[in-house]
PDB file of N, CA, C and O in Angstrom, chain B, residues numbered from 101:
ATOM      1  N   MET B 101       0.848  -1.176   0.000  1.00  0.00           N
ATOM      2  CA  MET B 101       0.000   0.000   0.000  1.00  0.00           C
ATOM      3  C   MET B 101       0.897   1.243   0.000  1.00  0.00           C
ATOM      4  O   MET B 101       1.855   1.323   0.769  1.00  0.00           O
ATOM      5  N   LYS B 102       0.589   2.178  -0.839  1.00  0.00           N
ATOM      6  CA  LYS B 102       1.336   3.427  -0.905  1.00  0.00           C
ATOM      7  C   LYS B 102       0.729   4.440   0.057  1.00  0.00           C
ATOM      8  O   LYS B 102      -0.423   4.310   0.471  1.00  0.00           O
ATOM      9  N   SER B 103       1.517   5.443   0.404  1.00  0.00           N
ATOM     10  CA  SER B 103       1.057   6.421   1.399  1.00  0.00           C
ATOM     11  C   SER B 103      -0.207   7.152   0.940  1.00  0.00           C
ATOM     12  O   SER B 103      -1.075   7.458   1.757  1.00  0.00           O
ATOM     13  N   ASN B 104      -0.312   7.428  -0.342  1.00  0.00           N
ATOM     14  CA  ASN B 104      -1.516   8.112  -0.845  1.00  0.00           C
ATOM     15  C   ASN B 104      -2.761   7.248  -0.675  1.00  0.00           C
ATOM     16  O   ASN B 104      -3.842   7.752  -0.372  1.00  0.00           O
ATOM     17  N   ASP B 105      -2.593   5.926  -0.875  1.00  0.00           N
ATOM     18  CA  ASP B 105      -3.716   5.004  -0.679  1.00  0.00           C
ATOM     19  C   ASP B 105      -4.132   4.973   0.793  1.00  0.00           C
ATOM     20  O   ASP B 105      -5.320   4.989   1.113  1.00  0.00           O
ATOM     21  N   LEU B 106      -3.134   4.929   1.683  1.00  0.00           N
ATOM     22  CA  LEU B 106      -3.420   4.924   3.114  1.00  0.00           C
ATOM     23  C   LEU B 106      -4.142   6.199   3.532  1.00  0.00           C
ATOM     24  O   LEU B 106      -5.111   6.151   4.290  1.00  0.00           O
ATOM     25  N   ILE B 107      -3.671   7.324   3.041  1.00  0.00           N
ATOM     26  CA  ILE B 107      -4.297   8.614   3.368  1.00  0.00           C
ATOM     27  C   ILE B 107      -5.738   8.645   2.875  1.00  0.00           C
ATOM     28  O   ILE B 107      -6.629   9.099   3.593  1.00  0.00           O
ATOM     29  N   SER B 108      -5.973   8.168   1.663  1.00  0.00           N
ATOM     30  CA  SER B 108      -7.335   8.149   1.110  1.00  0.00           C
ATOM     31  C   SER B 108      -8.256   7.249   1.926  1.00  0.00           C
ATOM     32  O   SER B 108      -9.395   7.620   2.212  1.00  0.00           O
ATOM     33  N   GLN B 109      -7.769   6.072   2.301  1.00  0.00           N
ATOM     34  CA  GLN B 109      -8.596   5.150   3.081  1.00  0.00           C
ATOM     35  C   GLN B 109      -8.893   5.712   4.469  1.00  0.00           C
ATOM     36  O   GLN B 109     -10.021   5.615   4.951  1.00  0.00           O
ATOM     37  N   LEU B 110      -7.880   6.302   5.112  1.00  0.00           N
ATOM     38  CA  LEU B 110      -8.112   6.891   6.429  1.00  0.00           C
ATOM     39  C   LEU B 110      -9.065   8.076   6.340  1.00  0.00           C
ATOM     40  O   LEU B 110      -9.899   8.272   7.224  1.00  0.00           O
ATOM     41  N   SER B 111      -8.944   8.860   5.284  1.00  0.00           N
ATOM     42  CA  SER B 111      -9.834   9.996   5.081  1.00  0.00           C
ATOM     43  C   SER B 111     -11.281   9.533   4.910  1.00  0.00           C
ATOM     44  O   SER B 111     -12.205  10.126   5.467  1.00  0.00           O
ATOM     45  N   SER B 112     -11.461   8.476   4.140  1.00  0.00           N
ATOM     46  CA  SER B 112     -12.813   7.933   3.938  1.00  0.00           C
ATOM     47  C   SER B 112     -13.386   7.367   5.234  1.00  0.00           C
ATOM     48  O   SER B 112     -14.565   7.554   5.534  1.00  0.00           O
ATOM     49  N   ALA B 113     -12.548   6.677   5.994  1.00  0.00           N
ATOM     50  CA  ALA B 113     -13.016   6.029   7.227  1.00  0.00           C
ATOM     51  C   ALA B 113     -13.325   7.027   8.335  1.00  0.00           C
ATOM     52  O   ALA B 113     -14.230   6.803   9.139  1.00  0.00           O
ATOM     53  N   THR B 114     -12.576   8.132   8.381  1.00  0.00           N
ATOM     54  CA  THR B 114     -12.750   9.089   9.488  1.00  0.00           C
ATOM     55  C   THR B 114     -13.579  10.303   9.114  1.00  0.00           C
ATOM     56  O   THR B 114     -14.149  10.958   9.986  1.00  0.00           O
ATOM     57  N   GLY B 115     -13.652  10.612   7.820  1.00  0.00           N
ATOM     58  CA  GLY B 115     -14.346  11.823   7.392  1.00  0.00           C
ATOM     59  C   GLY B 115     -13.469  13.063   7.490  1.00  0.00           C
ATOM     60  O   GLY B 115     -13.944  14.174   7.255  1.00  0.00           O
ATOM     61  N   TRP B 116     -12.194  12.888   7.835  1.00  0.00           N
ATOM     62  CA  TRP B 116     -11.259  14.012   7.918  1.00  0.00           C
ATOM     63  C   TRP B 116     -10.675  14.283   6.538  1.00  0.00           C
ATOM     64  O   TRP B 116     -10.631  13.395   5.687  1.00  0.00           O
ATOM     65  N   ASP B 117     -10.223  15.529   6.323  1.00  0.00           N
ATOM     66  CA  ASP B 117      -9.604  15.852   5.039  1.00  0.00           C
ATOM     67  C   ASP B 117      -8.173  15.293   4.990  1.00  0.00           C
ATOM     68  O   ASP B 117      -7.582  14.962   6.018  1.00  0.00           O
ATOM     69  N   ASN B 118      -7.640  15.199   3.780  1.00  0.00           N
ATOM     70  CA  ASN B 118      -6.313  14.600   3.579  1.00  0.00           C
ATOM     71  C   ASN B 118      -5.219  15.337   4.338  1.00  0.00           C
ATOM     72  O   ASN B 118      -4.285  14.706   4.833  1.00  0.00           O
ATOM     73  N   GLN B 119      -5.316  16.660   4.439  1.00  0.00           N
ATOM     74  CA  GLN B 119      -4.291  17.437   5.140  1.00  0.00           C
ATOM     75  C   GLN B 119      -4.240  17.057   6.629  1.00  0.00           C
ATOM     76  O   GLN B 119      -3.161  16.920   7.205  1.00  0.00           O
ATOM     77  N   LYS B 120      -5.397  16.892   7.228  1.00  0.00           N
ATOM     78  CA  LYS B 120      -5.439  16.506   8.653  1.00  0.00           C
ATOM     79  C   LYS B 120      -4.861  15.107   8.831  1.00  0.00           C
ATOM     80  O   LYS B 120      -4.133  14.861   9.792  1.00  0.00           O
ATOM     81  N   ILE B 121      -5.173  14.192   7.923  1.00  0.00           N
ATOM     82  CA  ILE B 121      -4.625  12.837   7.985  1.00  0.00           C
ATOM     83  C   ILE B 121      -3.105  12.885   7.870  1.00  0.00           C
ATOM     84  O   ILE B 121      -2.412  12.206   8.627  1.00  0.00           O
ATOM     85  N   CYS B 122      -2.573  13.678   6.936  1.00  0.00           N
ATOM     86  CA  CYS B 122      -1.124  13.807   6.764  1.00  0.00           C
ATOM     87  C   CYS B 122      -0.475  14.336   8.037  1.00  0.00           C
ATOM     88  O   CYS B 122       0.577  13.846   8.447  1.00  0.00           O
ATOM     89  N   THR B 123      -1.095  15.330   8.661  1.00  0.00           N
ATOM     90  CA  THR B 123      -0.566  15.898   9.893  1.00  0.00           C
ATOM     91  C   THR B 123      -0.532  14.850  10.999  1.00  0.00           C
ATOM     92  O   THR B 123       0.445  14.756  11.741  1.00  0.00           O
ATOM     93  N   MET B 124      -1.601  14.062  11.107  1.00  0.00           N
ATOM     94  CA  MET B 124      -1.661  13.016  12.130  1.00  0.00           C
ATOM     95  C   MET B 124      -0.608  11.936  11.871  1.00  0.00           C
ATOM     96  O   MET B 124       0.066  11.505  12.806  1.00  0.00           O
ATOM     97  N   LEU B 125      -0.456  11.494  10.628  1.00  0.00           N
ATOM     98  CA  LEU B 125       0.539  10.471  10.304  1.00  0.00           C
ATOM     99  C   LEU B 125       1.960  10.973  10.534  1.00  0.00           C
ATOM    100  O   LEU B 125       2.812  10.230  11.020  1.00  0.00           O
ATOM    101  N   ASN B 126       2.215  12.235  10.183  1.00  0.00           N
ATOM    102  CA  ASN B 126       3.542  12.813  10.422  1.00  0.00           C
ATOM    103  C   ASN B 126       3.842  12.883  11.915  1.00  0.00           C
ATOM    104  O   ASN B 126       4.968  12.619  12.337  1.00  0.00           O
ATOM    105  N   GLY B 127       2.841  13.236  12.710  1.00  0.00           N
ATOM    106  CA  GLY B 127       3.016  13.268  14.161  1.00  0.00           C
ATOM    107  C   GLY B 127       3.310  11.883  14.718  1.00  0.00           C
ATOM    108  O   GLY B 127       4.159  11.728  15.596  1.00  0.00           O
ATOM    109  N   LEU B 128       2.610  10.883  14.210  1.00  0.00           N
ATOM    110  CA  LEU B 128       2.835   9.509  14.654  1.00  0.00           C
ATOM    111  C   LEU B 128       4.243   9.047  14.302  1.00  0.00           C
ATOM    112  O   LEU B 128       4.939   8.481  15.145  1.00  0.00           O
ATOM    113  N   THR B 129       4.666   9.282  13.070  1.00  0.00           N
ATOM    114  CA  THR B 129       6.005   8.841  12.667  1.00  0.00           C
ATOM    115  C   THR B 129       7.086   9.597  13.434  1.00  0.00           C
ATOM    116  O   THR B 129       8.114   9.013  13.777  1.00  0.00           O
ATOM    117  N   ASP B 130       6.876  10.879  13.708  1.00  0.00           N
ATOM    118  CA  ASP B 130       7.848  11.645  14.494  1.00  0.00           C
ATOM    119  C   ASP B 130       7.963  11.091  15.910  1.00  0.00           C
ATOM    120  O   ASP B 130       9.066  10.995  16.449  1.00  0.00           O
ATOM    121  N   ALA B 131       6.839  10.729  16.515  1.00  0.00           N
ATOM    122  CA  ALA B 131       6.853  10.166  17.869  1.00  0.00           C
ATOM    123  C   ALA B 131       7.579   8.818  17.881  1.00  0.00           C
ATOM    124  O   ALA B 131       8.374   8.545  18.781  1.00  0.00           O
ATOM    125  N   ILE B 132       7.307   7.985  16.889  1.00  0.00           N
ATOM    126  CA  ILE B 132       7.987   6.684  16.805  1.00  0.00           C
ATOM    127  C   ILE B 132       9.484   6.895  16.629  1.00  0.00           C
ATOM    128  O   ILE B 132      10.285   6.209  17.265  1.00  0.00           O
ATOM    129  N   LYS B 133       9.872   7.840  15.770  1.00  0.00           N
ATOM    130  CA  LYS B 133      11.301   8.128  15.561  1.00  0.00           C
ATOM    131  C   LYS B 133      11.977   8.568  16.851  1.00  0.00           C
ATOM    132  O   LYS B 133      13.086   8.123  17.148  1.00  0.00           O
ATOM    133  N   GLU B 134      11.327   9.435  17.620  1.00  0.00           N
ATOM    134  CA  GLU B 134      11.919   9.921  18.866  1.00  0.00           C
ATOM    135  C   GLU B 134      12.198   8.781  19.832  1.00  0.00           C
ATOM    136  O   GLU B 134      13.270   8.728  20.436  1.00  0.00           O
ATOM    137  N   TYR B 135      11.246   7.873  19.984  1.00  0.00           N
ATOM    138  CA  TYR B 135      11.452   6.740  20.882  1.00  0.00           C
ATOM    139  C   TYR B 135      12.528   5.800  20.344  1.00  0.00           C
ATOM    140  O   TYR B 135      13.328   5.267  21.112  1.00  0.00           O
ATOM    141  N   CYS B 136      12.549   5.598  19.035  1.00  0.00           N
ATOM    142  CA  CYS B 136      13.534   4.695  18.446  1.00  0.00           C
ATOM    143  C   CYS B 136      14.953   5.253  18.558  1.00  0.00           C
ATOM    144  O   CYS B 136      15.907   4.491  18.715  1.00  0.00           O
ATOM    145  N   ILE B 137      15.097   6.560  18.479  1.00  0.00           N
ATOM    146  CA  ILE B 137      16.415   7.183  18.647  1.00  0.00           C
ATOM    147  C   ILE B 137      16.957   6.893  20.040  1.00  0.00           C
ATOM    148  O   ILE B 137      18.164   6.729  20.216  1.00  0.00           O
ATOM    149  N   ASP B 138      16.070   6.829  21.032  1.00  0.00           N
ATOM    150  CA  ASP B 138      16.470   6.511  22.406  1.00  0.00           C
ATOM    151  C   ASP B 138      16.593   5.006  22.625  1.00  0.00           C
ATOM    152  O   ASP B 138      16.730   4.560  23.764  1.00  0.00           O
ATOM    153  N   VAL B 139      16.545   4.218  21.554  1.00  0.00           N
ATOM    154  CA  VAL B 139      16.649   2.766  21.569  1.00  0.00           C
ATOM    155  C   VAL B 139      15.560   2.140  22.446  1.00  0.00           C
ATOM    156  O   VAL B 139      15.806   1.185  23.183  1.00  0.00           O
ATOM    157  N   ASP B 140      14.365   2.696  22.348  1.00  0.00           N
ATOM    158  CA  ASP B 140      13.194   2.129  23.008  1.00  0.00           C
ATOM    159  C   ASP B 140      12.333   1.440  21.958  1.00  0.00           C
ATOM    160  O   ASP B 140      12.365   1.789  20.778  1.00  0.00           O
ATOM    161  N   SER B 141      11.569   0.463  22.405  1.00  0.00           N
ATOM    162  CA  SER B 141      10.601  -0.186  21.514  1.00  0.00           C
ATOM    163  C   SER B 141       9.284   0.569  21.596  1.00  0.00           C
ATOM    164  O   SER B 141       8.955   1.153  22.629  1.00  0.00           O
ATOM    165  N   VAL B 142       8.540   0.552  20.510  1.00  0.00           N
ATOM    166  CA  VAL B 142       7.239   1.205  20.463  1.00  0.00           C
ATOM    167  C   VAL B 142       6.201   0.153  20.097  1.00  0.00           C
ATOM    168  O   VAL B 142       6.239  -0.419  19.008  1.00  0.00           O
ATOM    169  N   ALA B 143       5.273  -0.098  21.017  1.00  0.00           N
ATOM    170  CA  ALA B 143       4.236  -1.100  20.786  1.00  0.00           C
ATOM    171  C   ALA B 143       2.897  -0.413  20.548  1.00  0.00           C
ATOM    172  O   ALA B 143       2.494   0.468  21.308  1.00  0.00           O
ATOM    173  N   ILE B 144       2.222  -0.820  19.495  1.00  0.00           N
ATOM    174  CA  ILE B 144       0.884  -0.324  19.185  1.00  0.00           C
ATOM    175  C   ILE B 144      -0.041  -1.541  19.239  1.00  0.00           C
ATOM    176  O   ILE B 144      -0.022  -2.376  18.335  1.00  0.00           O
ATOM    177  N   PRO B 145      -0.855  -1.644  20.301  1.00  0.00           N
ATOM    178  CA  PRO B 145      -1.712  -2.824  20.466  1.00  0.00           C
ATOM    179  C   PRO B 145      -2.588  -3.083  19.234  1.00  0.00           C
ATOM    180  O   PRO B 145      -3.209  -2.170  18.690  1.00  0.00           O
ATOM    181  N   GLY B 146      -2.618  -4.339  18.815  1.00  0.00           N
ATOM    182  CA  GLY B 146      -3.414  -4.724  17.661  1.00  0.00           C
ATOM    183  C   GLY B 146      -2.726  -4.472  16.336  1.00  0.00           C
ATOM    184  O   GLY B 146      -3.233  -4.877  15.289  1.00  0.00           O
ATOM    185  N   PHE B 147      -1.579  -3.808  16.362  1.00  0.00           N
ATOM    186  CA  PHE B 147      -0.853  -3.490  15.133  1.00  0.00           C
ATOM    187  C   PHE B 147       0.514  -4.161  15.128  1.00  0.00           C
ATOM    188  O   PHE B 147       0.821  -4.945  14.229  1.00  0.00           O
ATOM    189  N   GLY B 148       1.340  -3.854  16.134  1.00  0.00           N
ATOM    190  CA  GLY B 148       2.666  -4.465  16.201  1.00  0.00           C
ATOM    191  C   GLY B 148       3.624  -3.640  17.025  1.00  0.00           C
ATOM    192  O   GLY B 148       3.234  -2.683  17.694  1.00  0.00           O
ATOM    193  N   THR B 149       4.892  -4.028  16.965  1.00  0.00           N
ATOM    194  CA  THR B 149       5.931  -3.379  17.752  1.00  0.00           C
ATOM    195  C   THR B 149       7.103  -2.997  16.855  1.00  0.00           C
ATOM    196  O   THR B 149       7.553  -3.792  16.029  1.00  0.00           O
ATOM    197  N   PHE B 150       7.588  -1.779  17.027  1.00  0.00           N
ATOM    198  CA  PHE B 150       8.800  -1.323  16.368  1.00  0.00           C
ATOM    199  C   PHE B 150       9.937  -1.565  17.353  1.00  0.00           C
ATOM    200  O   PHE B 150       9.980  -0.948  18.418  1.00  0.00           O
ATOM    201  N   VAL B 151      10.856  -2.460  17.002  1.00  0.00           N
ATOM    202  CA  VAL B 151      11.938  -2.857  17.882  1.00  0.00           C
ATOM    203  C   VAL B 151      13.238  -2.270  17.340  1.00  0.00           C
ATOM    204  O   VAL B 151      13.542  -2.394  16.154  1.00  0.00           O
ATOM    205  N   THR B 152      14.005  -1.624  18.232  1.00  0.00           N
ATOM    206  CA  THR B 152      15.262  -1.010  17.814  1.00  0.00           C
ATOM    207  C   THR B 152      16.446  -1.882  18.210  1.00  0.00           C
ATOM    208  O   THR B 152      16.421  -2.570  19.230  1.00  0.00           O
ATOM    209  N   GLU B 153      17.472  -1.835  17.386  1.00  0.00           N
ATOM    210  CA  GLU B 153      18.723  -2.524  17.654  1.00  0.00           C
ATOM    211  C   GLU B 153      19.851  -1.541  17.398  1.00  0.00           C
ATOM    212  O   GLU B 153      19.904  -0.903  16.347  1.00  0.00           O
ATOM    213  N   LYS B 154      20.753  -1.421  18.362  1.00  0.00           N
ATOM    214  CA  LYS B 154      21.879  -0.504  18.201  1.00  0.00           C
ATOM    215  C   LYS B 154      23.143  -1.308  17.930  1.00  0.00           C
ATOM    216  O   LYS B 154      23.459  -2.259  18.645  1.00  0.00           O
ATOM    217  N   THR B 155      23.855  -0.911  16.888  1.00  0.00           N
ATOM    218  CA  THR B 155      25.145  -1.499  16.564  1.00  0.00           C
ATOM    219  C   THR B 155      26.202  -0.475  16.941  1.00  0.00           C
ATOM    220  O   THR B 155      26.146   0.671  16.493  1.00  0.00           O
ATOM    221  N   ASP B 156      27.164  -0.878  17.762  1.00  0.00           N
ATOM    222  CA  ASP B 156      28.215   0.045  18.194  1.00  0.00           C
ATOM    223  C   ASP B 156      29.195   0.320  17.058  1.00  0.00           C
ATOM    224  O   ASP B 156      29.240  -0.396  16.058  1.00  0.00           O
ATOM    225  N   GLU B 157      29.974   1.376  17.248  1.00  0.00           N
ATOM    226  CA  GLU B 157      31.022   1.704  16.291  1.00  0.00           C
ATOM    227  C   GLU B 157      31.986   0.524  16.224  1.00  0.00           C
ATOM    228  O   GLU B 157      32.310  -0.081  17.246  1.00  0.00           O
ATOM    229  N   HIS B 158      32.439   0.204  15.016  1.00  0.00           N
ATOM    230  CA  HIS B 158      33.375  -0.903  14.880  1.00  0.00           C
ATOM    231  C   HIS B 158      34.336  -0.656  13.725  1.00  0.00           C
ATOM    232  O   HIS B 158      34.068   0.131  12.817  1.00  0.00           O
ATOM    233  N   VAL B 159      35.464  -1.357  13.792  1.00  0.00           N
ATOM    234  CA  VAL B 159      36.506  -1.235  12.775  1.00  0.00           C
ATOM    235  C   VAL B 159      36.500  -2.496  11.927  1.00  0.00           C
ATOM    236  O   VAL B 159      36.423  -3.610  12.447  1.00  0.00           O
ATOM    237  N   ALA B 160      36.582  -2.309  10.633  1.00  0.00           N
ATOM    238  CA  ALA B 160      36.660  -3.444   9.712  1.00  0.00           C
ATOM    239  C   ALA B 160      37.920  -3.297   8.870  1.00  0.00           C
ATOM    240  O   ALA B 160      38.327  -2.188   8.525  1.00  0.00           O
ATOM    241  N   VAL B 161      38.523  -4.418   8.550  1.00  0.00           N
ATOM    242  CA  VAL B 161      39.743  -4.422   7.746  1.00  0.00           C
ATOM    243  C   VAL B 161      39.406  -4.999   6.374  1.00  0.00           C
ATOM    244  O   VAL B 161      38.811  -6.070   6.259  1.00  0.00           O
ATOM    245  N   SER B 162      39.804  -4.254   5.333  1.00  0.00           N
ATOM    246  CA  SER B 162      39.565  -4.700   3.961  1.00  0.00           C
ATOM    247  C   SER B 162      40.480  -5.883   3.654  1.00  0.00           C
ATOM    248  O   SER B 162      41.685  -5.802   3.892  1.00  0.00           O
ATOM    249  N   PRO B 163      39.932  -6.974   3.133  1.00  0.00           N
ATOM    250  CA  PRO B 163      40.771  -8.150   2.844  1.00  0.00           C
ATOM    251  C   PRO B 163      41.723  -7.935   1.666  1.00  0.00           C
ATOM    252  O   PRO B 163      42.723  -8.643   1.542  1.00  0.00           O
ATOM    253  N   THR B 164      41.420  -6.969   0.807  1.00  0.00           N
ATOM    254  CA  THR B 164      42.256  -6.784  -0.383  1.00  0.00           C
ATOM    255  C   THR B 164      43.507  -5.947  -0.110  1.00  0.00           C
ATOM    256  O   THR B 164      44.587  -6.267  -0.608  1.00  0.00           O
ATOM    257  N   ASP B 165      43.368  -4.872   0.681  1.00  0.00           N
ATOM    258  CA  ASP B 165      44.538  -4.007   0.903  1.00  0.00           C
ATOM    259  C   ASP B 165      44.830  -3.730   2.384  1.00  0.00           C
ATOM    260  O   ASP B 165      45.642  -2.859   2.699  1.00  0.00           O
ATOM    261  N   ASN B 166      44.186  -4.451   3.280  1.00  0.00           N
ATOM    262  CA  ASN B 166      44.357  -4.315   4.737  1.00  0.00           C
ATOM    263  C   ASN B 166      44.072  -2.911   5.256  1.00  0.00           C
ATOM    264  O   ASN B 166      44.562  -2.537   6.321  1.00  0.00           O
ATOM    265  N   ALA B 167      43.291  -2.133   4.522  1.00  0.00           N
ATOM    266  CA  ALA B 167      42.924  -0.787   4.988  1.00  0.00           C
ATOM    267  C   ALA B 167      41.844  -0.917   6.062  1.00  0.00           C
ATOM    268  O   ALA B 167      40.937  -1.743   5.961  1.00  0.00           O
ATOM    269  N   GLN B 168      41.968  -0.085   7.085  1.00  0.00           N
ATOM    270  CA  GLN B 168      40.978  -0.099   8.155  1.00  0.00           C
ATOM    271  C   GLN B 168      39.903   0.945   7.874  1.00  0.00           C
ATOM    272  O   GLN B 168      40.186   2.060   7.436  1.00  0.00           O
ATOM    273  N   MET B 169      38.671   0.550   8.138  1.00  0.00           N
ATOM    274  CA  MET B 169      37.548   1.469   7.976  1.00  0.00           C
ATOM    275  C   MET B 169      36.769   1.475   9.276  1.00  0.00           C
ATOM    276  O   MET B 169      36.501   0.424   9.860  1.00  0.00           O
ATOM    277  N   ILE B 170      36.409   2.670   9.724  1.00  0.00           N
ATOM    278  CA  ILE B 170      35.626   2.793  10.945  1.00  0.00           C
ATOM    279  C   ILE B 170      34.180   3.034  10.561  1.00  0.00           C
ATOM    280  O   ILE B 170      33.864   3.979   9.839  1.00  0.00           O
ATOM    281  N   TYR B 171      33.304   2.166  11.052  1.00  0.00           N
ATOM    282  CA  TYR B 171      31.873   2.313  10.817  1.00  0.00           C
ATOM    283  C   TYR B 171      31.238   2.956  12.042  1.00  0.00           C
ATOM    284  O   TYR B 171      31.471   2.503  13.163  1.00  0.00           O
ATOM    285  N   PRO B 172      30.440   4.003  11.849  1.00  0.00           N
ATOM    286  CA  PRO B 172      29.823   4.695  12.988  1.00  0.00           C
ATOM    287  C   PRO B 172      28.721   3.848  13.626  1.00  0.00           C
ATOM    288  O   PRO B 172      28.240   2.887  13.025  1.00  0.00           O
ATOM    289  N   PRO B 173      28.325   4.213  14.850  1.00  0.00           N
ATOM    290  CA  PRO B 173      27.211   3.491  15.464  1.00  0.00           C
ATOM    291  C   PRO B 173      25.943   3.666  14.631  1.00  0.00           C
ATOM    292  O   PRO B 173      25.781   4.659  13.922  1.00  0.00           O
ATOM    293  N   GLU B 174      25.062   2.699  14.729  1.00  0.00           N
ATOM    294  CA  GLU B 174      23.861   2.728  13.905  1.00  0.00           C
ATOM    295  C   GLU B 174      22.681   2.174  14.702  1.00  0.00           C
ATOM    296  O   GLU B 174      22.826   1.222  15.469  1.00  0.00           O
ATOM    297  N   ILE B 175      21.529   2.777  14.510  1.00  0.00           N
ATOM    298  CA  ILE B 175      20.298   2.273  15.112  1.00  0.00           C
ATOM    299  C   ILE B 175      19.401   1.814  13.973  1.00  0.00           C
ATOM    300  O   ILE B 175      19.081   2.588  13.072  1.00  0.00           O
ATOM    301  N   SER B 176      18.999   0.553  14.019  1.00  0.00           N
ATOM    302  CA  SER B 176      18.087   0.037  13.003  1.00  0.00           C
ATOM    303  C   SER B 176      16.760  -0.299  13.677  1.00  0.00           C
ATOM    304  O   SER B 176      16.716  -0.645  14.857  1.00  0.00           O
ATOM    305  N   VAL B 177      15.693  -0.193  12.913  1.00  0.00           N
ATOM    306  CA  VAL B 177      14.352  -0.439  13.431  1.00  0.00           C
ATOM    307  C   VAL B 177      13.730  -1.581  12.634  1.00  0.00           C
ATOM    308  O   VAL B 177      13.744  -1.585  11.403  1.00  0.00           O
ATOM    309  N   LYS B 178      13.187  -2.545  13.365  1.00  0.00           N
ATOM    310  CA  LYS B 178      12.492  -3.663  12.734  1.00  0.00           C
ATOM    311  C   LYS B 178      11.057  -3.669  13.243  1.00  0.00           C
ATOM    312  O   LYS B 178      10.790  -3.290  14.384  1.00  0.00           O
ATOM    313  N   PHE B 179      10.151  -4.097  12.398  1.00  0.00           N
ATOM    314  CA  PHE B 179       8.742  -4.146  12.764  1.00  0.00           C
ATOM    315  C   PHE B 179       8.318  -5.586  12.951  1.00  0.00           C
ATOM    316  O   PHE B 179       8.569  -6.430  12.091  1.00  0.00           O
ATOM    317  N   LYS B 180       7.672  -5.871  14.080  1.00  0.00           N
ATOM    318  CA  LYS B 180       7.102  -7.184  14.346  1.00  0.00           C
ATOM    319  C   LYS B 180       5.591  -7.007  14.453  1.00  0.00           C
ATOM    320  O   LYS B 180       5.098  -6.340  15.363  1.00  0.00           O
ATOM    321  N   SER B 181       4.872  -7.599  13.530  1.00  0.00           N
ATOM    322  CA  SER B 181       3.413  -7.439  13.525  1.00  0.00           C
ATOM    323  C   SER B 181       2.777  -8.217  14.674  1.00  0.00           C
ATOM    324  O   SER B 181       3.304  -9.230  15.132  1.00  0.00           O
ATOM    325  N   SER B 182       1.637  -7.716  15.122  1.00  0.00           N
ATOM    326  CA  SER B 182       0.912  -8.393  16.194  1.00  0.00           C
ATOM    327  C   SER B 182       0.169  -9.598  15.623  1.00  0.00           C
ATOM    328  O   SER B 182      -0.021  -9.713  14.412  1.00  0.00           O
ATOM    329  N   VAL B 183      -0.241 -10.480  16.508  1.00  0.00           N
ATOM    330  CA  VAL B 183      -1.012 -11.655  16.096  1.00  0.00           C
ATOM    331  C   VAL B 183      -2.328 -11.217  15.463  1.00  0.00           C
ATOM    332  O   VAL B 183      -2.780 -11.818  14.489  1.00  0.00           O
ATOM    333  N   VAL B 184      -2.939 -10.179  16.009  1.00  0.00           N
ATOM    334  CA  VAL B 184      -4.212  -9.674  15.475  1.00  0.00           C
ATOM    335  C   VAL B 184      -4.043  -9.217  14.026  1.00  0.00           C
ATOM    336  O   VAL B 184      -4.872  -9.535  13.174  1.00  0.00           O
ATOM    337  N   LEU B 185      -2.978  -8.479  13.748  1.00  0.00           N
ATOM    338  CA  LEU B 185      -2.733  -7.995  12.388  1.00  0.00           C
ATOM    339  C   LEU B 185      -2.445  -9.156  11.444  1.00  0.00           C
ATOM    340  O   LEU B 185      -2.956  -9.184  10.324  1.00  0.00           O
ATOM    341  N   ARG B 186      -1.636 -10.107  11.882  1.00  0.00           N
ATOM    342  CA  ARG B 186      -1.329 -11.265  11.033  1.00  0.00           C
ATOM    343  C   ARG B 186      -2.585 -12.061  10.707  1.00  0.00           C
ATOM    344  O   ARG B 186      -2.745 -12.524   9.578  1.00  0.00           O
ATOM    345  N   LYS B 187      -3.474 -12.227  11.677  1.00  0.00           N
ATOM    346  CA  LYS B 187      -4.712 -12.983  11.437  1.00  0.00           C
ATOM    347  C   LYS B 187      -5.606 -12.279  10.429  1.00  0.00           C
ATOM    348  O   LYS B 187      -6.312 -12.938   9.665  1.00  0.00           O
ATOM    349  N   LYS B 188      -5.585 -10.939  10.415  1.00  0.00           N
ATOM    350  CA  LYS B 188      -6.406 -10.197   9.446  1.00  0.00           C
ATOM    351  C   LYS B 188      -5.915 -10.428   8.027  1.00  0.00           C
ATOM    352  O   LYS B 188      -6.717 -10.459   7.094  1.00  0.00           O
ATOM    353  N   PHE B 189      -4.607 -10.589   7.849  1.00  0.00           N
ATOM    354  CA  PHE B 189      -4.072 -10.794   6.515  1.00  0.00           C
ATOM    355  C   PHE B 189      -4.105 -12.253   6.097  1.00  0.00           C
ATOM    356  O   PHE B 189      -4.269 -12.553   4.914  1.00  0.00           O
ATOM    357  N   ILE B 190      -3.953 -13.150   7.036  1.00  0.00           N
ATOM    358  CA  ILE B 190      -3.938 -14.576   6.722  1.00  0.00           C
ATOM    359  C   ILE B 190      -5.352 -15.124   6.586  1.00  0.00           C
ATOM    360  O   ILE B 190      -5.632 -15.964   5.731  1.00  0.00           O
ATOM    361  N   GLY B 191      -6.221 -14.638   7.435  1.00  0.00           N
ATOM    362  CA  GLY B 191      -7.602 -15.084   7.304  1.00  0.00           C
ATOM    363  C   GLY B 191      -8.152 -15.801   8.462  1.00  0.00           C
ATOM    364  O   GLY B 191      -9.312 -16.213   8.438  1.00  0.00           O
TER     365      GLY B 191
END
């Protein structure tokens, strides 16, 4: 599903205009980002959980020329769907 499709469906379901839906979705994504930056998980009942994983800074050596490269720390976010959401898609 593309974001425009999601906005249209939410607009139809709520009766709100597309601009209000966009504002609400942007607020939701900003809130999720803030928690994920702090390496916290974000759980939305009936939908799923956004789980963060932090990788520390590390050094890697190139096998071809033995050059060292430093990789900065990184936070990645993975989504785990809830059982309720999976059942809606599976049937």
